[in-house]
XYZ file of C-alpha atoms in Angstrom:
356
model
C 7.635 37.884 83.316
C 6.016 41.037 84.222
C 3.198 41.336 86.569
C 3.811 37.619 87.506
C 3.782 36.726 90.996
C 6.519 34.579 92.932
C 3.624 31.607 93.986
C 2.670 32.065 89.484
C 6.910 31.792 88.201
C 7.368 28.912 90.870
C 3.785 26.975 89.506
C 5.169 27.537 85.565
C 8.853 26.133 86.761
C 6.981 22.750 88.326
C 5.080 22.547 85.115
C 8.064 22.756 83.329
C 10.924 20.405 85.354
C 7.173 18.013 85.217
C 8.018 17.941 81.009
C 11.905 17.410 81.241
C 10.822 13.875 83.638
C 8.620 12.973 81.454
C 11.430 12.851 78.712
C 9.464 16.177 76.739
C 12.379 18.166 75.106
C 13.712 14.698 73.961
C 11.081 14.846 71.750
C 10.451 18.679 70.930
C 14.443 18.690 69.330
C 13.442 15.104 67.159
C 10.265 17.544 66.461
C 12.653 20.348 65.692
C 14.766 18.218 63.435
C 11.880 17.237 60.971
C 10.613 20.744 60.027
C 10.805 21.271 56.695
C 11.258 25.117 56.545
C 12.615 25.327 52.946
C 9.604 24.422 51.308
C 7.091 27.099 49.987
C 3.936 25.171 50.236
C 1.074 25.572 52.875
C 3.450 23.118 54.680
C 6.453 24.885 54.652
C 4.911 28.184 56.526
C 3.529 25.861 58.952
C 7.298 24.722 59.500
C 8.576 27.775 59.808
C 5.837 28.910 62.033
C 6.769 25.805 64.668
C 10.309 26.316 64.188
C 9.391 29.664 65.631
C 7.056 29.006 68.366
C 10.063 26.368 69.583
C 12.626 29.257 70.112
C 10.135 31.382 71.384
C 9.476 28.264 74.621
C 12.980 28.790 75.005
C 13.232 31.954 75.597
C 10.499 31.981 77.576
C 12.386 29.416 79.583
C 15.697 31.043 79.635
C 14.013 34.179 81.535
C 11.819 31.971 83.872
C 14.778 29.785 85.337
C 18.673 29.762 83.559
C 19.341 27.040 85.710
C 16.644 24.599 83.943
C 18.257 26.042 80.774
C 21.548 23.676 80.287
C 19.138 20.345 81.147
C 16.861 21.721 78.523
C 19.262 22.317 75.477
C 21.665 19.339 76.426
C 18.171 16.748 75.765
C 16.867 18.516 72.449
C 20.510 18.413 71.644
C 19.697 22.177 70.823
C 23.295 23.849 70.177
C 24.566 21.795 67.528
C 20.665 22.521 65.565
C 21.544 26.106 66.489
C 25.022 26.084 65.468
C 23.233 24.198 61.601
C 20.497 26.809 61.666
C 22.374 29.913 61.913
C 24.364 29.122 58.928
C 21.893 28.403 56.927
C 19.160 31.169 55.099
C 15.362 29.902 53.375
C 15.996 32.638 50.689
C 17.951 31.140 47.863
C 21.191 32.185 46.533
C 25.268 31.977 47.991
C 24.633 35.223 49.629
C 20.829 35.143 50.352
C 19.904 37.695 52.956
C 19.366 35.952 56.735
C 15.689 35.073 57.164
C 13.603 35.622 60.705
C 13.787 32.155 62.384
C 17.464 31.867 60.741
C 18.019 35.666 63.449
C 16.024 34.270 66.432
C 18.076 31.207 66.031
C 21.329 33.465 66.317
C 19.689 35.441 69.180
C 18.707 32.718 71.430
C 22.777 31.984 70.633
C 23.543 35.163 72.462
C 20.292 34.753 74.872
C 21.845 31.176 76.188
C 25.408 32.669 76.422
C 24.586 35.275 78.588
C 22.707 33.670 81.040
C 25.482 30.961 81.564
C 28.816 30.824 81.890
C 30.031 27.311 81.570
C 28.154 27.475 78.045
C 30.496 30.493 77.015
C 33.267 27.578 77.198
C 31.906 24.908 76.160
C 31.087 26.748 72.508
C 34.467 28.375 72.817
C 35.647 24.536 72.049
C 32.643 22.866 69.765
C 32.544 23.692 66.598
C 30.078 26.249 67.558
C 32.322 28.868 68.263
C 33.731 28.420 64.539
C 31.014 29.011 62.924
C 30.120 32.268 64.351
C 32.991 33.203 63.298
C 32.149 32.349 59.558
C 29.019 33.933 60.366
C 31.041 36.685 60.813
C 33.287 36.853 57.926
C 30.206 37.188 55.549
C 30.219 40.161 56.252
C 33.489 41.505 54.884
C 32.818 43.010 52.104
C 28.400 43.151 52.373
C 26.195 44.873 54.350
C 22.811 43.534 56.422
C 19.718 43.959 53.981
C 17.672 45.068 56.534
C 16.474 44.854 60.192
C 16.507 41.755 60.680
C 19.636 40.787 59.005
C 21.073 43.769 60.904
C 20.032 42.015 64.184
C 21.529 38.460 63.071
C 24.721 40.384 62.504
C 24.346 41.900 66.115
C 23.752 38.980 68.005
C 26.421 37.264 65.980
C 28.772 39.830 67.529
C 27.283 39.299 70.749
C 28.151 36.181 71.533
C 31.314 35.989 70.068
C 31.931 38.854 72.911
C 30.299 36.248 75.436
C 32.823 33.788 74.618
C 36.210 36.103 74.076
C 34.881 36.969 77.681
C 36.457 33.607 78.996
C 39.667 32.080 78.829
C 38.854 29.179 76.693
C 37.304 31.411 74.768
C 40.645 34.226 73.887
C 42.397 30.750 73.682
C 39.916 29.505 70.565
C 39.723 33.095 68.800
C 43.506 33.493 68.623
C 43.824 29.294 67.221
C 40.759 29.949 64.555
C 42.755 33.312 64.003
C 39.724 35.945 65.357
C 42.386 38.622 65.495
C 43.318 38.581 61.642
C 39.413 38.714 60.992
C 39.377 41.425 62.845
C 42.081 43.432 60.992
C 40.064 42.425 57.654
C 36.493 43.813 58.961
C 37.955 46.849 59.914
C 39.719 47.443 56.078
C 36.294 47.722 55.483
C 35.420 51.080 55.571
C 31.602 51.315 53.993
C 30.686 48.136 56.044
C 28.593 48.050 59.862
C 31.125 45.103 60.330
C 33.849 47.424 60.463
C 32.895 48.724 63.722
C 30.471 45.797 65.442
C 33.926 44.438 65.109
C 35.565 46.820 68.021
C 33.315 45.503 70.161
C 34.548 41.775 69.367
C 38.384 43.355 69.895
C 38.055 45.653 73.339
C 35.750 42.034 74.944
C 39.020 40.017 73.766
C 41.074 42.426 75.509
C 39.196 42.232 78.658
C 40.164 40.545 81.618
C 38.169 37.281 82.409
C 34.289 37.636 83.751
C 33.887 35.203 86.907
C 31.821 32.155 86.583
C 28.652 33.606 88.507
C 28.904 29.727 90.065
C 31.306 30.522 92.326
C 31.645 34.484 92.128
C 35.255 34.014 91.530
C 38.246 33.955 88.705
C 40.891 31.516 90.162
C 44.320 33.025 90.140
C 45.701 31.318 87.477
C 42.802 31.361 86.029
C 43.364 35.383 86.119
C 46.698 35.132 85.069
C 46.171 32.936 81.431
C 43.795 34.948 80.298
C 45.754 38.203 80.570
C 49.121 36.523 78.571
C 46.025 35.798 76.507
C 44.977 39.001 75.836
C 48.065 40.140 75.536
C 49.048 37.628 73.278
C 45.685 39.179 71.091
C 47.214 42.794 71.765
C 50.113 42.252 70.172
C 48.644 40.213 67.226
C 47.102 42.872 66.277
C 49.762 45.929 67.163
C 52.251 43.611 64.765
C 49.652 43.420 62.220
C 48.842 46.865 61.719
C 45.941 47.231 63.540
C 46.581 50.542 64.907
C 45.678 52.098 61.509
C 42.754 50.987 61.862
C 41.788 52.191 65.557
C 42.983 55.891 65.199
C 40.816 56.160 62.210
C 37.995 54.676 63.300
C 38.533 56.802 66.449
C 38.954 60.420 64.051
C 36.115 59.455 62.628
C 37.735 59.485 58.923
C 35.833 58.894 55.763
C 33.339 60.203 54.094
C 29.489 60.103 52.737
C 28.063 56.498 53.881
C 30.307 56.192 56.159
C 29.411 59.216 58.555
C 26.652 58.323 58.931
C 27.645 54.839 59.999
C 29.426 56.914 62.921
C 27.036 59.339 63.694
C 24.093 55.891 63.521
C 26.859 53.547 66.290
C 27.513 56.467 68.634
C 28.616 53.874 70.502
C 31.953 52.855 68.227
C 33.630 56.244 70.397
C 33.969 54.364 73.763
C 34.718 50.481 72.218
C 37.769 52.754 70.262
C 38.913 54.921 73.308
C 38.914 51.466 75.722
C 40.486 49.447 73.139
C 42.558 52.234 73.005
C 43.611 52.025 77.282
C 43.524 47.847 76.379
C 46.417 48.176 74.325
C 48.290 50.201 76.732
C 47.759 48.340 79.428
C 48.305 44.998 77.277
C 51.468 46.125 76.261
C 54.930 46.434 78.577
C 56.793 49.506 78.724
C 60.171 48.631 76.764
C 58.010 46.321 74.315
C 58.650 47.515 70.270
C 53.791 46.895 70.306
C 54.405 49.753 73.168
C 56.835 52.330 71.803
C 54.625 51.465 68.095
C 51.922 52.986 70.445
C 53.194 55.534 71.887
C 54.540 57.223 68.519
C 50.765 57.692 67.621
C 51.222 60.467 69.731
C 54.456 61.955 69.109
C 56.102 63.949 65.619
C 58.108 61.916 63.136
C 60.528 62.546 60.512
C 57.409 61.234 58.625
C 54.393 62.785 59.931
C 55.021 65.956 61.973
C 50.778 67.042 62.041
C 48.431 64.051 62.887
C 50.383 62.679 66.445
C 48.884 66.157 67.201
C 45.245 65.610 65.718
C 45.463 62.008 67.557
C 45.990 64.635 71.263
C 43.259 66.877 69.899
C 40.534 63.745 70.004
C 41.670 62.168 72.747
C 41.166 65.380 75.113
C 37.513 65.777 73.054
C 36.669 63.091 74.333
C 38.157 63.255 77.533
C 36.210 66.718 78.079
C 32.951 65.109 76.876
C 32.876 62.065 79.211
C 33.487 64.126 82.229
C 31.373 66.373 81.281
C 28.794 63.452 81.197
C 29.654 62.260 84.928
C 29.639 65.731 85.741
C 25.896 65.565 84.662
C 25.259 62.629 86.091
C 26.611 62.835 89.226
C 24.450 66.689 89.733
C 21.615 65.520 89.219
C 22.115 62.569 91.775
C 22.730 64.928 94.322
C 19.894 67.076 93.497
C 18.148 63.664 93.500
C 19.217 63.469 96.938
C 18.596 66.487 98.833
C 15.004 66.119 97.309
C 14.523 62.343 98.892
C 15.165 60.786 101.783
C 16.010 57.725 100.082
C 19.312 58.161 98.888
C 20.544 55.540 95.842
C 23.354 53.078 96.450
C 26.702 53.443 95.771
C 26.631 50.744 93.070
C 23.763 52.037 91.483
C 25.302 55.600 91.828
C 28.529 54.127 89.919
C 26.591 52.121 87.421
C 24.746 55.524 86.184
C 28.673 56.551 86.015
C 29.932 54.105 83.983
C 26.539 54.338 81.806
C 27.149 58.150 81.666
C 30.798 57.254 80.334
C 32.975 56.921 83.383
């Protein structure tokens, strides 16, 4: 944690390892399953607090030392408990909104998948991957009712993104008809899941990220991952996904739809990134590539839309160029007034944040 010395962190790490050696986390996992959160009695409230404190402990262990997360999660059989908890709300009703601990469980899943590459692979090939898609599917025709449920949905989306960043995740995503689910979500103009689905599409068509433990992606892994990403791109285009992508990029819709665009400004970047991936992943002589190009050319049935699409792309290009130029100008001023200049990676990161 912030403000702690290295020595203090090492002492806490040693304490956690000592707890693990005494089978503390096995007992903690068993206790977690005995807690009855559904009860409306005083005991139920105490159990809900107990679940919250347990999840808080897991989060602190991740921030303390990510290397301990795997053994702790295994000892507690944590992923299976989390899988069941993110599907169940303590609130009554078939379409009940997410409760605070359900949201926290989804957040812990996201944190665990972010912290460990192997967890992403294992989650992709287990029931957790399918469960996450089922949780996302609940928002085909509904919008989160409050801030807690909105955070729940965002954590579900982030977890799916982490899974599809691996080759195993892309493969499982295709087999589970994840692309088709995204298309259904993108048909619902009034719901936020429509815009969030672009983030998943973007990650699913991106190159496989390397395992931080090896800092490398094998050649076979890279080739297979690219082929799977190309398959996702083909499915998306073949199922008329371009209509939804361009609708989002053009900010089509009225009233509440426009308010969604304003609250989620990153949607433009996601749409452009998806468009670039579709061009990159479709071969030049394929029908899919020509269907993509046709969006920017006049046709017998439509002689005006293509001009609007070209104008929009140019508009976004100018916007991002000016933002990057501004960052570079400020960096040049800082380097003139300070003897210590930022590293090349820091400069590149700032340019990426600005829209490079």
